[in-house]
Amino acid sequence: MSRMIPGNHTHLTLEDRVYIEEALNERKSFREIAKYLCKDPSTISKEVWNNRIVNTYHRGSFINPHNFCIHRFRCKKINACNKIEICDRYCRSCLRCNLVCPRFEREACRQIERAPYVCNGCDKARSRCSIQTKYDYNAKAADRKYRERLVGSRSGVNLTKKELHALDDVVRPLILQGQSPYMIIANHPELGISVKTLYNYISQNILLTRNVDLKRKVKFKPRKCHKTQITDREVFVNRTYRDFLDDCSLEGEHWQMDTVKSAKGSLKCILTLYYPDFELLIARLMNRCTPGAVKLEFAAIQRSLGDAYEFAYVFESILTDRGVEFGKPDELESGGPDFNRTRIYYCDPMRSCQKAGIENVHTMLRMILPKGTVFEDLTQWDIRKCADHINNSPRKKLNGRTPYEVALDYFGKDILKKLQLRYIAPDEVTLSPKLLRK
């Protein structure tokens, strides 16, 4: 395609194909269509040729749909096949006419053999057209054929049976000798595939080698597919972990945020906020793990503190993962017209170590609420009780002091009271499931 043509040069969309169909019905040329869509004329030509569909339904003027001879209307030839018996019907009504007749000439249409290759916008009415095989361009059918071809070209194995057998003849004996796929690819670059491709061929049972023949593959569990991550990539603009590190005002003074989900049987989850410097934990029970539920909890914390300015003083910035419940950062950051009460940043994918503090404190929360616990019968009072006992546990990082004591010196008693954090005597601290037993 010429570089002088404007546009983004992407694939044709359904809207583009609808315009092509309408333009063909108006008998516009490929050049006129390409000029409107900012495409090369050859692109339009290939689109129509590749995605046209056969339309054999029409009111033909001849009863035999298998005769394609141009002389079939006035032909009176009989017994063109030279049978021994006398044939008393015209050859134009016989299925063998086009195969044996020396005067056979196939009927052709210049509109189909040349541009625009389809019958769209043809001057002849369908009832008067004698061409047996017609072609139409339909936008929806063309888009469907394009999608099927696009998926089909990217699925399966791009190797012939002969190439697969040659690959298996090299790979299988070496695997049985104890060599790894990496060793095979390193010693045989003529195979022309990567180590990952070889592992995929073995996992898909394309070769005679199986996963059980590999020394270590069967020891590893399949990697989980994270379908609960944010799909809108625009929210990560200026909110990545690199942006978080580049912000000089975040030297240690930030919060980490995550959720703890219930076992199957309840949709409730726990929103956790963790301050790494003091190892302070704030936990809030949510009825749903959704962006709207997180927004409601932020609003509740802001009401407890008094206003958005007090919220901004305590929660200056928050680092979290890419869970779908945190997918609307603008609503969490906004504290009113032209005022941001906090700043939201996201860790890199599959890098929970970037907020290791909150992941570590979750282990203490799981001492009270082990995995498999259903949160349906829990209340906010129960979750607050768990956070109080965790915050009043001495930490080695704090030289034997508790997170509650350190936060009391920094934030003051009023803020901790607004955050519903309270003191627990050392001998009353319980980090086991019996804390919540009625």
mmCIF file with all atom_site columns, N, CA and C in Angstrom, residues 241-252 316-317 343 345:
data_model
loop_
_atom_site.group_PDB
_atom_site.id
_atom_site.type_symbol
_atom_site.label_atom_id
_atom_site.label_alt_id
_atom_site.label_comp_id
_atom_site.label_asym_id
_atom_site.label_entity_id
_atom_site.label_seq_id
_atom_site.pdbx_PDB_ins_code
_atom_site.Cartn_x
_atom_site.Cartn_y
_atom_site.Cartn_z
_atom_site.occupancy
_atom_site.B_iso_or_equiv
_atom_site.pdbx_formal_charge
_atom_site.auth_seq_id
_atom_site.auth_comp_id
_atom_site.auth_asym_id
_atom_site.auth_atom_id
_atom_site.pdbx_PDB_model_num
ATOM 1  N N  . TYR A 1 241 ? 3.928  0.909  37.883 1.00 0.00 ? 241 TYR A N  1
ATOM 2  C CA . TYR A 1 241 ? 4.886  0.819  38.994 1.00 0.00 ? 241 TYR A CA 1
ATOM 3  C C  . TYR A 1 241 ? 6.108  1.689  38.738 1.00 0.00 ? 241 TYR A C  1
ATOM 4  N N  . ARG A 1 242 ? 6.467  1.873  37.475 1.00 0.00 ? 242 ARG A N  1
ATOM 5  C CA . ARG A 1 242 ? 7.577  2.770  37.152 1.00 0.00 ? 242 ARG A CA 1
ATOM 6  C C  . ARG A 1 242 ? 7.230  4.201  37.512 1.00 0.00 ? 242 ARG A C  1
ATOM 7  N N  . ASP A 1 243 ? 6.001  4.612  37.254 1.00 0.00 ? 243 ASP A N  1
ATOM 8  C CA . ASP A 1 243 ? 5.566  5.952  37.651 1.00 0.00 ? 243 ASP A CA 1
ATOM 9  C C  . ASP A 1 243 ? 5.560  6.087  39.167 1.00 0.00 ? 243 ASP A C  1
ATOM 10 N N  . PHE A 1 244 ? 5.229  4.997  39.838 1.00 0.00 ? 244 PHE A N  1
ATOM 11 C CA . PHE A 1 244 ? 5.232  5.006  41.299 1.00 0.00 ? 244 PHE A CA 1
ATOM 12 C C  . PHE A 1 244 ? 6.653  5.227  41.849 1.00 0.00 ? 244 PHE A C  1
ATOM 13 N N  . LEU A 1 245 ? 7.642  4.581  41.226 1.00 0.00 ? 245 LEU A N  1
ATOM 14 C CA . LEU A 1 245 ? 9.025  4.751  41.683 1.00 0.00 ? 245 LEU A CA 1
ATOM 15 C C  . LEU A 1 245 ? 9.583  6.115  41.312 1.00 0.00 ? 245 LEU A C  1
ATOM 16 N N  . ASP A 1 246 ? 9.135  6.663  40.188 1.00 0.00 ? 246 ASP A N  1
ATOM 17 C CA . ASP A 1 246 ? 9.641  7.965  39.753 1.00 0.00 ? 246 ASP A CA 1
ATOM 18 C C  . ASP A 1 246 ? 9.107  9.123  40.578 1.00 0.00 ? 246 ASP A C  1
ATOM 19 N N  . ASP A 1 247 ? 8.021  8.888  41.306 1.00 0.00 ? 247 ASP A N  1
ATOM 20 C CA . ASP A 1 247 ? 7.455  9.952  42.130 1.00 0.00 ? 247 ASP A CA 1
ATOM 21 C C  . ASP A 1 247 ? 8.309  10.090 43.390 1.00 0.00 ? 247 ASP A C  1
ATOM 22 N N  . CYS A 1 248 ? 9.057  11.161 43.468 1.00 0.00 ? 248 CYS A N  1
ATOM 23 C CA . CYS A 1 248 ? 10.001 11.325 44.586 1.00 0.00 ? 248 CYS A CA 1
ATOM 24 C C  . CYS A 1 248 ? 9.293  11.531 45.921 1.00 0.00 ? 248 CYS A C  1
ATOM 25 N N  . SER A 1 249 ? 8.020  11.908 45.889 1.00 0.00 ? 249 SER A N  1
ATOM 26 C CA . SER A 1 249 ? 7.323  12.177 47.142 1.00 0.00 ? 249 SER A CA 1
ATOM 27 C C  . SER A 1 249 ? 6.802  10.912 47.803 1.00 0.00 ? 249 SER A C  1
ATOM 28 N N  . LEU A 1 250 ? 7.086  9.738  47.215 1.00 0.00 ? 250 LEU A N  1
ATOM 29 C CA . LEU A 1 250 ? 6.543  8.489  47.744 1.00 0.00 ? 250 LEU A CA 1
ATOM 30 C C  . LEU A 1 250 ? 7.614  7.653  48.425 1.00 0.00 ? 250 LEU A C  1
ATOM 31 N N  . GLU A 1 251 ? 8.572  8.269  49.055 1.00 0.00 ? 251 GLU A N  1
ATOM 32 C CA . GLU A 1 251 ? 9.647  7.525  49.696 1.00 0.00 ? 251 GLU A CA 1
ATOM 33 C C  . GLU A 1 251 ? 9.136  6.884  50.982 1.00 0.00 ? 251 GLU A C  1
ATOM 34 N N  . GLY A 1 252 ? 8.506  5.716  50.842 1.00 0.00 ? 252 GLY A N  1
ATOM 35 C CA . GLY A 1 252 ? 8.032  4.970  52.005 1.00 0.00 ? 252 GLY A CA 1
ATOM 36 C C  . GLY A 1 252 ? 6.649  5.357  52.465 1.00 0.00 ? 252 GLY A C  1
ATOM 37 N N  . GLU A 1 316 ? -2.217 9.253  51.202 1.00 0.00 ? 316 GLU A N  1
ATOM 38 C CA . GLU A 1 316 ? -1.627 10.101 50.169 1.00 0.00 ? 316 GLU A CA 1
ATOM 39 C C  . GLU A 1 316 ? -1.531 9.369  48.839 1.00 0.00 ? 316 GLU A C  1
ATOM 40 N N  . SER A 1 317 ? -1.135 8.128  48.844 1.00 0.00 ? 317 SER A N  1
ATOM 41 C CA . SER A 1 317 ? -1.030 7.327  47.623 1.00 0.00 ? 317 SER A CA 1
ATOM 42 C C  . SER A 1 317 ? -1.249 5.872  47.987 1.00 0.00 ? 317 SER A C  1
ATOM 43 N N  . ARG A 1 343 ? -3.818 9.043  45.197 1.00 0.00 ? 343 ARG A N  1
ATOM 44 C CA . ARG A 1 343 ? -3.274 8.650  43.906 1.00 0.00 ? 343 ARG A CA 1
ATOM 45 C C  . ARG A 1 343 ? -3.175 7.127  43.872 1.00 0.00 ? 343 ARG A C  1
ATOM 46 N N  . TYR A 1 345 ? -1.783 3.673  42.057 1.00 0.00 ? 345 TYR A N  1
ATOM 47 C CA . TYR A 1 345 ? -0.749 3.110  41.195 1.00 0.00 ? 345 TYR A CA 1
ATOM 48 C C  . TYR A 1 345 ? -0.938 1.591  41.143 1.00 0.00 ? 345 TYR A C  1
#
